[in-house]
Each structure stands twice: as structure tokens, then as C-alpha cells.
Coordinates of C-alpha atoms and ligand atoms in Angstrom, one line a residue:
Chain A
M1 CA -101.4 -119.5 73.6
S2 CA -101.6 -115.7 73.8
Q3 CA -100.6 -114.0 77.0
H4 CA -102.8 -111.1 75.9
N5 CA -106.4 -110.9 75.4
V6 CA -106.7 -109.7 71.8
D7 CA -110.4 -109.3 70.9
A8 CA -111.8 -111.0 67.9
S9 CA -111.6 -108.8 64.9
W10 CA -114.2 -106.3 63.8
P11 CA -115.4 -106.9 60.3
L12 CA -113.1 -105.7 57.4
Y13 CA -114.3 -102.9 55.1
E14 CA -112.9 -101.8 51.8
V15 CA -112.6 -98.1 51.4
F16 CA -113.3 -96.1 48.2
V17 CA -112.5 -92.4 48.0
R18 CA -113.7 -89.9 45.4
S19 CA -110.9 -87.4 45.2
S20 CA -112.9 -84.6 43.6
R21 CA -116.3 -83.9 42.1
G22 CA -116.7 -85.6 38.7
L23 CA -114.3 -88.5 39.3
S24 CA -115.1 -92.1 40.2
H25 CA -114.5 -93.5 43.7
V26 CA -111.2 -95.3 43.7
H27 CA -110.2 -98.1 46.1
A28 CA -107.9 -96.6 48.8
G29 CA -107.4 -99.6 51.1
S30 CA -109.2 -101.4 53.9
L31 CA -109.9 -101.1 57.6
H32 CA -111.6 -102.8 60.5
A33 CA -114.7 -101.2 62.2
P34 CA -117.6 -102.5 64.4
D35 CA -120.2 -101.1 61.9
A36 CA -120.6 -99.0 58.8
T37 CA -120.9 -95.7 60.6
M38 CA -117.6 -96.2 62.4
A39 CA -116.0 -97.5 59.3
L40 CA -116.9 -94.2 57.5
R41 CA -115.4 -92.2 60.4
N42 CA -112.3 -94.3 60.5
A43 CA -112.0 -94.1 56.8
R44 CA -112.1 -90.3 56.9
D45 CA -109.4 -90.2 59.6
L46 CA -107.2 -92.8 57.9
Y47 CA -107.5 -92.1 54.2
T48 CA -108.4 -88.4 53.9
R49 CA -106.1 -86.5 56.3
R50 CA -104.9 -84.2 53.5
N51 CA -108.1 -83.3 51.6
E52 CA -107.8 -86.5 49.5
G53 CA -111.5 -86.9 49.3
T54 CA -114.9 -85.3 48.8
S55 CA -116.8 -88.6 49.3
V56 CA -116.1 -91.9 50.9
W57 CA -117.7 -95.4 50.4
V58 CA -117.1 -98.3 52.7
V59 CA -118.1 -101.8 51.7
P60 CA -117.9 -105.0 53.8
S61 CA -115.0 -106.9 52.2
D62 CA -116.9 -110.2 52.1
A63 CA -119.6 -108.5 50.1
I64 CA -117.2 -108.1 47.1
S65 CA -117.0 -110.9 44.6
S66 CA -114.0 -111.1 42.3
S67 CA -113.2 -112.9 39.1
D68 CA -110.8 -115.8 39.5
P69 CA -107.3 -114.6 38.8
D70 CA -106.3 -118.1 37.5
S71 CA -109.0 -118.1 34.8
K72 CA -107.7 -114.8 33.6
G73 CA -107.3 -115.9 30.0
G74 CA -110.6 -117.6 29.7
F75 CA -112.7 -115.0 31.5
F76 CA -111.4 -112.0 29.4
E77 CA -111.0 -113.9 26.1
S78 CA -114.1 -112.6 24.5
S79 CA -112.6 -109.1 24.1
Q80 CA -109.4 -110.4 22.6
G81 CA -109.0 -110.5 18.8
K82 CA -111.7 -107.9 18.4
A83 CA -109.6 -105.0 17.3
F84 CA -112.6 -103.8 15.3
R85 CA -114.0 -102.5 18.6
H86 CA -111.3 -99.7 18.5
A87 CA -111.4 -96.7 16.3
T88 CA -107.7 -97.3 15.4
Y89 CA -108.9 -100.4 13.4
Y90 CA -110.3 -98.2 10.7
T91 CA -107.6 -96.7 8.6
K92 CA -109.1 -95.8 5.2
S93 CA -110.3 -92.5 6.6
E94 CA -106.7 -91.3 7.2
G95 CA -106.3 -87.6 6.2
V96 CA -110.1 -87.0 6.2
K97 CA -110.8 -84.4 8.8
H98 CA -113.0 -84.8 11.9
L99 CA -113.4 -88.6 11.4
Chain B
M14 CA -117.5 -120.3 36.9
S15 CA -116.3 -119.6 40.4
T16 CA -115.9 -116.3 42.1
T17 CA -113.3 -115.7 44.7
S18 CA -112.5 -113.4 47.6
I19 CA -110.4 -110.3 46.9
H20 CA -108.1 -111.5 49.7
S21 CA -105.6 -114.3 49.7
D22 CA -107.0 -117.9 49.5
A23 CA -105.8 -121.0 51.3
P24 CA -102.7 -122.5 49.7
V25 CA -103.5 -124.9 46.8
A26 CA -102.8 -128.5 47.5
D27 CA -103.0 -129.9 44.0
L28 CA -99.5 -130.6 42.5
D29 CA -100.4 -129.6 39.0
E30 CA -102.0 -126.4 40.1
Q31 CA -98.9 -125.8 42.2
R32 CA -96.6 -126.2 39.2
A33 CA -98.8 -124.0 37.0
G34 CA -98.9 -121.4 39.9
Q35 CA -95.1 -121.4 40.3
E36 CA -94.7 -120.9 36.5
R37 CA -97.1 -118.0 36.4
F38 CA -95.4 -116.5 39.5
D39 CA -91.9 -116.8 38.1
Q40 CA -93.1 -115.2 34.9
I41 CA -94.7 -112.3 36.7
I42 CA -91.5 -111.7 38.7
A43 CA -89.4 -112.0 35.6
E44 CA -91.5 -109.4 33.9
D45 CA -91.1 -107.2 37.0
S46 CA -94.9 -107.1 37.2
R47 CA -96.9 -107.2 40.4
I48 CA -98.4 -110.1 42.5
E49 CA -101.9 -109.6 43.8
P50 CA -103.1 -111.3 47.0
S51 CA -105.4 -113.7 45.1
D52 CA -102.5 -114.9 42.8
W53 CA -100.7 -118.1 43.6
M54 CA -97.4 -117.5 45.5
P55 CA -94.7 -119.7 47.0
E56 CA -95.0 -120.2 50.8
G57 CA -91.6 -118.7 51.4
Y58 CA -92.6 -115.5 49.5
R59 CA -95.8 -115.2 51.6
K60 CA -93.9 -115.8 54.9
T61 CA -91.2 -113.4 54.1
L62 CA -93.8 -110.7 53.3
V63 CA -95.8 -111.4 56.4
R64 CA -92.7 -111.0 58.5
Q65 CA -91.4 -107.9 56.8
M66 CA -94.7 -106.1 56.4
S67 CA -95.9 -106.8 60.0
Q68 CA -92.5 -105.8 61.4
H69 CA -92.8 -102.6 59.4
A70 CA -96.3 -102.0 60.7
H71 CA -95.2 -102.7 64.3
S72 CA -92.3 -100.2 63.8
E73 CA -94.8 -97.4 62.8
I74 CA -96.9 -98.1 65.8
I75 CA -94.1 -98.3 68.4
G76 CA -92.4 -95.5 66.6
M77 CA -95.1 -93.1 67.8
Q78 CA -93.9 -93.3 71.3
P79 CA -90.6 -91.4 71.4
E80 CA -92.1 -88.3 69.7
A81 CA -95.6 -88.5 71.3
N82 CA -93.7 -88.2 74.6
W83 CA -93.0 -84.6 73.5
I84 CA -96.4 -83.5 72.4
T85 CA -97.3 -81.9 75.7
R86 CA -93.9 -80.2 75.9
A87 CA -93.6 -78.9 72.4
P88 CA -92.2 -75.3 72.5
S89 CA -95.2 -73.7 70.7
L90 CA -98.7 -74.3 69.7
K91 CA -97.6 -74.6 66.1
R92 CA -94.9 -77.2 66.9
K93 CA -97.5 -79.1 69.0
M94 CA -99.9 -79.2 66.1
I95 CA -97.2 -80.3 63.7
L96 CA -96.0 -83.0 66.0
M97 CA -99.5 -84.3 66.6
A98 CA -100.1 -84.5 62.8
K99 CA -96.8 -86.4 62.4
V100 CA -97.6 -88.9 65.1
Q101 CA -101.1 -89.4 63.7
D102 CA -99.5 -90.1 60.3
E103 CA -97.4 -92.8 61.9
A104 CA -100.5 -94.4 63.3
G105 CA -102.0 -94.3 59.8
H106 CA -98.9 -95.9 58.3
G107 CA -99.2 -98.7 60.8
L108 CA -102.8 -99.2 59.8
Y109 CA -102.1 -99.2 56.0
L110 CA -99.4 -101.8 56.6
Y111 CA -101.5 -104.0 58.8
S112 CA -104.3 -104.0 56.2
A113 CA -101.8 -104.8 53.5
T114 CA -100.4 -107.7 55.5
E115 CA -103.9 -109.0 56.2
T116 CA -104.4 -109.5 52.4
L117 CA -101.9 -112.4 52.8
G118 CA -104.4 -114.3 55.0
V119 CA -103.2 -113.3 58.5
P120 CA -105.9 -111.8 60.6
R121 CA -105.3 -108.5 62.4
E122 CA -105.8 -109.9 65.9
E123 CA -103.0 -112.3 65.2
L124 CA -100.6 -109.5 64.1
V125 CA -101.5 -107.5 67.2
R126 CA -101.0 -110.6 69.4
Q127 CA -97.5 -111.2 68.0
L128 CA -96.5 -107.7 68.9
L129 CA -98.0 -107.7 72.4
D130 CA -96.6 -111.1 73.2
G131 CA -93.1 -109.9 72.1
E132 CA -92.9 -112.5 69.3
A133 CA -92.6 -109.9 66.6
K134 CA -89.8 -107.4 66.1
Y135 CA -89.9 -103.8 65.3
S136 CA -87.1 -101.4 64.2
S137 CA -84.5 -101.1 67.0
I138 CA -84.2 -97.3 66.5
F139 CA -87.3 -96.8 68.5
N140 CA -85.7 -98.3 71.6
Y141 CA -83.7 -95.1 72.0
P142 CA -85.1 -92.3 74.1
A143 CA -86.1 -88.8 72.9
M144 CA -84.5 -86.9 75.8
T145 CA -84.6 -83.3 74.5
W146 CA -86.7 -81.3 72.1
A147 CA -83.8 -81.4 69.7
D148 CA -84.2 -85.2 69.6
V149 CA -87.6 -84.7 68.1
G150 CA -85.8 -82.7 65.3
A151 CA -83.1 -85.4 64.9
I152 CA -85.7 -88.1 64.7
G153 CA -87.6 -86.3 62.0
W154 CA -84.5 -85.5 60.0
L155 CA -82.4 -88.7 60.4
V156 CA -84.9 -91.5 61.4
D157 CA -87.7 -90.5 59.0
G158 CA -85.0 -89.6 56.5
A159 CA -83.5 -93.1 56.7
A160 CA -87.1 -94.6 56.5
I161 CA -87.7 -92.7 53.3
Q162 CA -84.5 -94.0 51.8
N163 CA -85.7 -97.5 52.6
Q164 CA -89.3 -97.0 51.6
V165 CA -89.0 -95.3 48.2
P166 CA -87.7 -98.4 46.5
L167 CA -90.4 -100.5 48.3
C168 CA -93.1 -98.6 46.4
R169 CA -92.0 -100.9 43.5
A170 CA -92.1 -104.1 45.7
S171 CA -93.5 -107.0 43.7
F172 CA -96.3 -107.6 46.2
A173 CA -98.8 -105.0 45.0
P174 CA -100.6 -104.2 48.3
Y175 CA -97.2 -103.5 50.0
G176 CA -96.2 -101.2 47.1
R177 CA -99.5 -99.4 47.2
A178 CA -99.2 -98.8 51.0
M179 CA -95.7 -97.5 50.5
V180 CA -96.8 -95.0 47.8
R181 CA -99.3 -93.6 50.3
I182 CA -96.7 -93.6 53.1
C183 CA -93.9 -92.0 51.1
K184 CA -96.2 -89.1 50.1
E185 CA -96.6 -88.3 53.8
E186 CA -93.0 -88.9 54.9
S187 CA -91.4 -85.9 53.3
F188 CA -93.2 -83.6 55.6
H189 CA -91.8 -85.6 58.6
Q190 CA -88.3 -85.2 57.4
R191 CA -88.5 -81.5 56.6
Q192 CA -90.2 -80.6 59.9
G193 CA -87.4 -82.4 61.8
W194 CA -84.7 -80.7 59.8
E195 CA -86.4 -77.3 60.5
I196 CA -86.5 -77.9 64.2
L197 CA -82.7 -78.5 64.2
Y198 CA -82.2 -75.5 61.9
E199 CA -84.0 -73.2 64.3
L200 CA -82.0 -74.6 67.3
S201 CA -78.7 -74.4 65.5
H202 CA -79.4 -70.8 64.6
G203 CA -80.5 -70.0 68.2
T204 CA -78.5 -69.5 71.4
P205 CA -75.2 -71.4 71.9
E206 CA -77.1 -73.7 74.3
Q207 CA -79.7 -74.5 71.7
K208 CA -77.1 -75.2 69.1
A209 CA -75.3 -77.5 71.5
M210 CA -78.5 -79.3 72.2
A211 CA -79.1 -79.8 68.5
Q212 CA -75.5 -81.1 68.0
D213 CA -75.9 -83.5 70.9
A214 CA -79.1 -84.9 69.4
V215 CA -77.4 -85.5 66.1
N216 CA -74.5 -87.1 67.8
R217 CA -76.7 -89.7 69.5
F218 CA -79.0 -90.4 66.5
Y219 CA -76.5 -90.6 63.7
G220 CA -75.2 -94.1 64.3
P221 CA -78.5 -95.8 65.2
A222 CA -80.1 -94.1 62.1
L223 CA -77.4 -95.6 59.8
Q224 CA -78.1 -99.0 61.4
M225 CA -81.8 -98.7 60.3
F226 CA -80.7 -100.2 57.0
G227 CA -79.8 -103.4 58.7
P228 CA -76.6 -105.3 59.1
P229 CA -73.8 -105.1 56.4
D230 CA -74.5 -107.1 53.2
D231 CA -72.2 -110.0 54.2
D232 CA -74.3 -110.5 57.4
S233 CA -77.7 -110.2 55.7
P234 CA -78.5 -113.8 54.5
N235 CA -82.1 -113.2 53.5
S236 CA -81.4 -110.1 51.4
Q237 CA -80.5 -112.0 48.3
Q238 CA -83.8 -114.0 48.2
S239 CA -85.8 -110.8 48.8
M240 CA -83.9 -109.1 45.9
A241 CA -84.6 -112.1 43.6
W242 CA -88.3 -111.8 44.5
N243 CA -88.2 -108.0 43.7
I244 CA -89.3 -107.2 47.2
K245 CA -86.0 -105.5 48.0
R246 CA -84.4 -103.5 45.2
F247 CA -81.1 -102.3 46.8
S248 CA -78.8 -103.9 49.3
N249 CA -78.5 -102.6 52.9
D250 CA -75.1 -101.2 52.2
E251 CA -76.2 -99.5 49.0
L252 CA -79.1 -97.8 50.8
R253 CA -76.9 -96.8 53.7
Q254 CA -74.3 -95.2 51.3
R255 CA -77.0 -93.2 49.6
F256 CA -78.3 -92.0 52.9
V257 CA -74.8 -90.8 54.1
D258 CA -74.3 -89.1 50.7
M259 CA -77.6 -87.3 51.2
I260 CA -77.2 -86.2 54.8
V261 CA -73.7 -84.8 54.7
P262 CA -74.7 -81.6 52.8
Q263 CA -77.9 -81.4 54.8
A264 CA -75.8 -81.3 58.1
E265 CA -73.6 -78.6 56.5
A266 CA -76.7 -76.5 55.8
L267 CA -77.6 -76.9 59.4
G268 CA -74.2 -75.8 60.6
L269 CA -73.9 -79.0 62.5
T270 CA -71.3 -81.9 62.3
L271 CA -71.8 -85.6 62.0
P272 CA -70.0 -87.6 64.7
D273 CA -67.8 -89.7 62.5
P274 CA -64.0 -89.0 62.3
D275 CA -63.7 -91.3 59.3
L276 CA -66.4 -89.4 57.3
K277 CA -64.8 -87.9 54.1
W278 CA -65.4 -87.6 50.4
N279 CA -63.9 -90.3 48.3
E280 CA -63.2 -88.8 44.9
E281 CA -62.5 -92.2 43.3
R282 CA -65.8 -93.8 44.5
G283 CA -67.8 -90.6 44.1
H284 CA -69.2 -91.3 47.6
Y285 CA -68.5 -90.4 51.2
D286 CA -66.5 -93.0 53.2
F287 CA -67.7 -93.5 56.7
G288 CA -66.6 -95.3 59.8
E289 CA -67.5 -98.8 61.1
L290 CA -70.8 -98.8 63.1
D291 CA -71.2 -100.4 66.5
W292 CA -72.8 -103.6 65.4
D293 CA -72.5 -105.2 68.9
E294 CA -74.7 -102.5 70.3
F295 CA -77.1 -103.0 67.4
M296 CA -77.4 -106.7 68.2
S297 CA -77.8 -106.1 71.9
V298 CA -80.7 -103.6 71.2
I299 CA -82.4 -106.1 68.9
K300 CA -82.1 -108.7 71.7
G301 CA -84.0 -106.5 74.0
K302 CA -81.2 -104.7 75.9
G303 CA -81.6 -101.2 74.4
P304 CA -82.4 -98.3 76.7
C305 CA -86.1 -98.3 76.1
N306 CA -87.1 -101.8 75.0
V307 CA -89.0 -102.7 78.2
Q308 CA -90.7 -99.3 78.4
R309 CA -91.9 -99.4 74.8
M310 CA -93.5 -102.8 75.2
Q311 CA -95.1 -101.9 78.6
H312 CA -96.5 -98.7 77.1
R313 CA -97.9 -100.6 74.1
R314 CA -99.6 -103.2 76.2
A315 CA -101.0 -100.7 78.6
A316 CA -102.4 -98.7 75.7
H317 CA -104.0 -101.8 74.3
E318 CA -105.5 -102.8 77.7
N319 CA -106.7 -99.4 78.6
G320 CA -108.4 -99.1 75.2
A321 CA -110.3 -102.4 75.7
W322 CA -113.5 -100.7 77.1
V323 CA -113.7 -98.5 74.0
R324 CA -113.5 -101.5 71.7
E325 CA -116.1 -103.4 73.8
A326 CA -118.5 -100.4 73.8
A327 CA -118.2 -100.0 70.1
A328 CA -118.9 -103.7 69.5
A329 CA -121.8 -103.7 71.9
Y330 CA -123.3 -100.6 70.2
A331 CA -122.9 -102.2 66.8
E332 CA -124.6 -105.3 68.0
K333 CA -127.5 -103.4 69.5
Q334 CA -128.1 -101.4 66.3
A335 CA -128.0 -104.6 64.3
R336 CA -130.5 -106.2 66.6
R337 CA -132.8 -103.2 66.5
Q338 CA -132.7 -103.2 62.7
Q339 CA -133.5 -107.0 62.7
D340 CA -136.4 -106.4 65.1
A341 CA -137.8 -103.6 63.0
A342 CA -137.6 -105.8 59.9
D343 CA -139.4 -108.7 61.7
T344 CA -142.1 -106.4 63.0
H345 CA -142.6 -105.0 59.5
L346 CA -142.9 -108.6 58.1
I347 CA -145.5 -109.5 60.7
G348 CA -147.4 -106.2 60.1
A349 CA -147.5 -106.9 56.3
Ligands
FE2_414 FE1 -94.1 -93.7 59.0
FE2_415 FE1 -92.6 -90.7 59.5

């Protein structure tokens, strides 16, 4: 057993940073904090020491649901074989301007 | 359909699933693509990563000590602020890497426990003392310099969270190396005593810095597997050679020499030859007999224990706030 009294973990938060106005928040990493307020402060110190952010979100990690990586094929199938959803599918208009 | 956590799941027991997982894993590695925590991975791969990434994290945390020791004695306010920023970065590096390691299913408190109980290793370079202000320069230039050489290829490590952490870290490291080089530059262009102090620091850190790449390839049994898994991209000796080739002209620009009589340009190889390193010393420092091993661990444990009341207070406050919120919600319900 441990010789050292290491306290039970604080909850894990995922950190999302908006790098500048007009852009989306992007996942930056995660951290532990006792509550959301502290998580925000820690996120500022940990992920924005060089002006990397204008806004930070923190989300409890266990509040995030994810698609199953193993069912990748099945889950994303419906968008495959539907090239007609892309503009490049339509070629007759080649040479016609502004189309 | 099922939803899953974004972090690593328990290993799959079913044999068919295992076989399918291995196939998928091999394919991803063959394509030089990336493994995410929720992907199936071989137990050996997971274990290797947990060991390497947590050792890396511990090194960042312990690595704060030799330099932090000089914060109160930095020669100017500017240098003090730079040094504080650098040491704070190292704390950040440790935290990025702990988070990345946790995605493999090992809780943070377990990683901290392994360090405090002395079960986990950290880079042996941090068991050398920083005795003079010039040592702070030599650490930035040579130790962070060697770390960069190691870390840049790790940005492409097959385990995605490790690679992502390394990208962030590498962006910050170049400032560390440059500020160290500049400290040495100012000293080597100062008084004769200052120049001698700079030379002495370089003399002491050169060998240990070269050893940061690990033992020679012949004595590094795990390297091959790590390279097959695309965790490691270059061998220890390749990285060491690159580092030597890089620092020779940098030392010349400082007007300082490197303490190796065998160091000379080899026209045929297109690289610098350099002398044999003291691997007995390396092994003895790893085994705990370096000049500062005991001190580093004592300091880390004391810092952890002395910080306990802060962690307890924060937890108690969070609990109180949560309870108040709950009470308020209950009152509201009753009122309605
Ligand atoms: Fe670092
Ligand atoms: Fe650094």
C-alpha cells in the first residue's frame, strides 16, 4: 500500500479554448479541479499562458458522451456514397462563371 | 447503439473482439495513423505508454527544482521573471502529460503515488545540482536543448494524446533553450570570472545532457518495440548524434568549449565524433546515488504534504457550495 497519503482525485474537466473572436472553442486538454470555478481558473493558468485564448469552457469529462470507435463504419455510413452532397459532383457547369 | 466515455475503457475480454482489435490496431500503425484512447490497443502498448508518459511527467515536475532554487537569487528582476515563467511552464508540461497519461485509464492519484513512493523514475539529469547562476544557463541551453531533440519526434507519436501534449510542450520549449543560451552568452562576454563560471557550468552539464537520450542502442532493449509501435521515431544514438552536431556551433558562438577531447568533425560521416560517456555514473545516478536524488524526493514529498491543507480547503469549499445549491433547489421545490 501507499506510504503516502494521496487524496482521492478531484473530478476531471475537459477544457475548450476559443483562440480569437469568431472562431469555435477547440479542445485543449483536461485537468482536475474541485469545482467548475476552480477548473476555469486552472484552465486559464494551464492552457492560456501565452494569450492562446479569449474564452474558455470547462466541461465535466463524464458529462461527455462519445460515439463508439469500433462501430465507426456503421455509425458514419449514411454519409458515404452520397457524393451528390458535394458541389464537385456536378460537372456539367464547367466553364460557366459564378456557378 | 452504445455510447462510450472519451477516455480509455477496460480491456476487452472477448477473443473475437480482441482479434478484430489487434487487426485494426496493426492497420492504424501500418498506415502511420494515430491511436485514440478509446481504440483497442495491446496491453504491452498501453503499459509502455503509461510508463514512458508518466516518467516524462514526473521529470517535468522534479525538473522544476534545480532552477526554482535560483528564482530568489536571479541577478535581475528581468531574469527572475523569465525564470519564473520557465519553471511555471515546466509545471504545465507535467500537467499536460499527467492528463494525457490518464486517458490510458490510470488515475492521477495513482501516478502521484508512484512518484512519491519512489516507484516511478524520472530523468536522471535532475539529480545534478544547479550550483551557480551559470548552471541555470547551462540547464536551459543543454538540458532543455536535449529535451527538445527528444520531444520533437514525439509530436508524431502514434498515441494521439501524447503527440498532442508534445506539440504544446515543444512550442514552449524553444524559449527555454534560448533564454539559457543567452544567460551563458552574457556571462561569456562579461568579466573573466563570469566567463570561467559559464565554462565550468558547461563542463559539468555536457556529459549528463548527452546521457538524457538514454543508453547506447545496443543496451536499449525496449527501443525496438517502441519504434515498431511508432512511439519512438529515432534511436537513442541517432538523437544524441543530432544533438552533438547542433551544439558544437552553438558553443562556438558562445566562445566556450565542450569538455570532450575526442570531439571532432568527421568528414566521411558528415557528423561530429565524440568520446565515450561515463555510463557507470549514469547507472549509479539512476539507482539513486546521484548528488541530489535524496534531496529531490524529500523536497517533492514535503511540497505535496505542505500543500495538503490547500487541497482539503478547496474540496471542502466545493462540497459546501454544492450542498448550498442542493438546499436552495430543495427549498424552491417545496415553495412551488
Ligand atoms: Fe518541459
Ligand atoms: Fe523546458
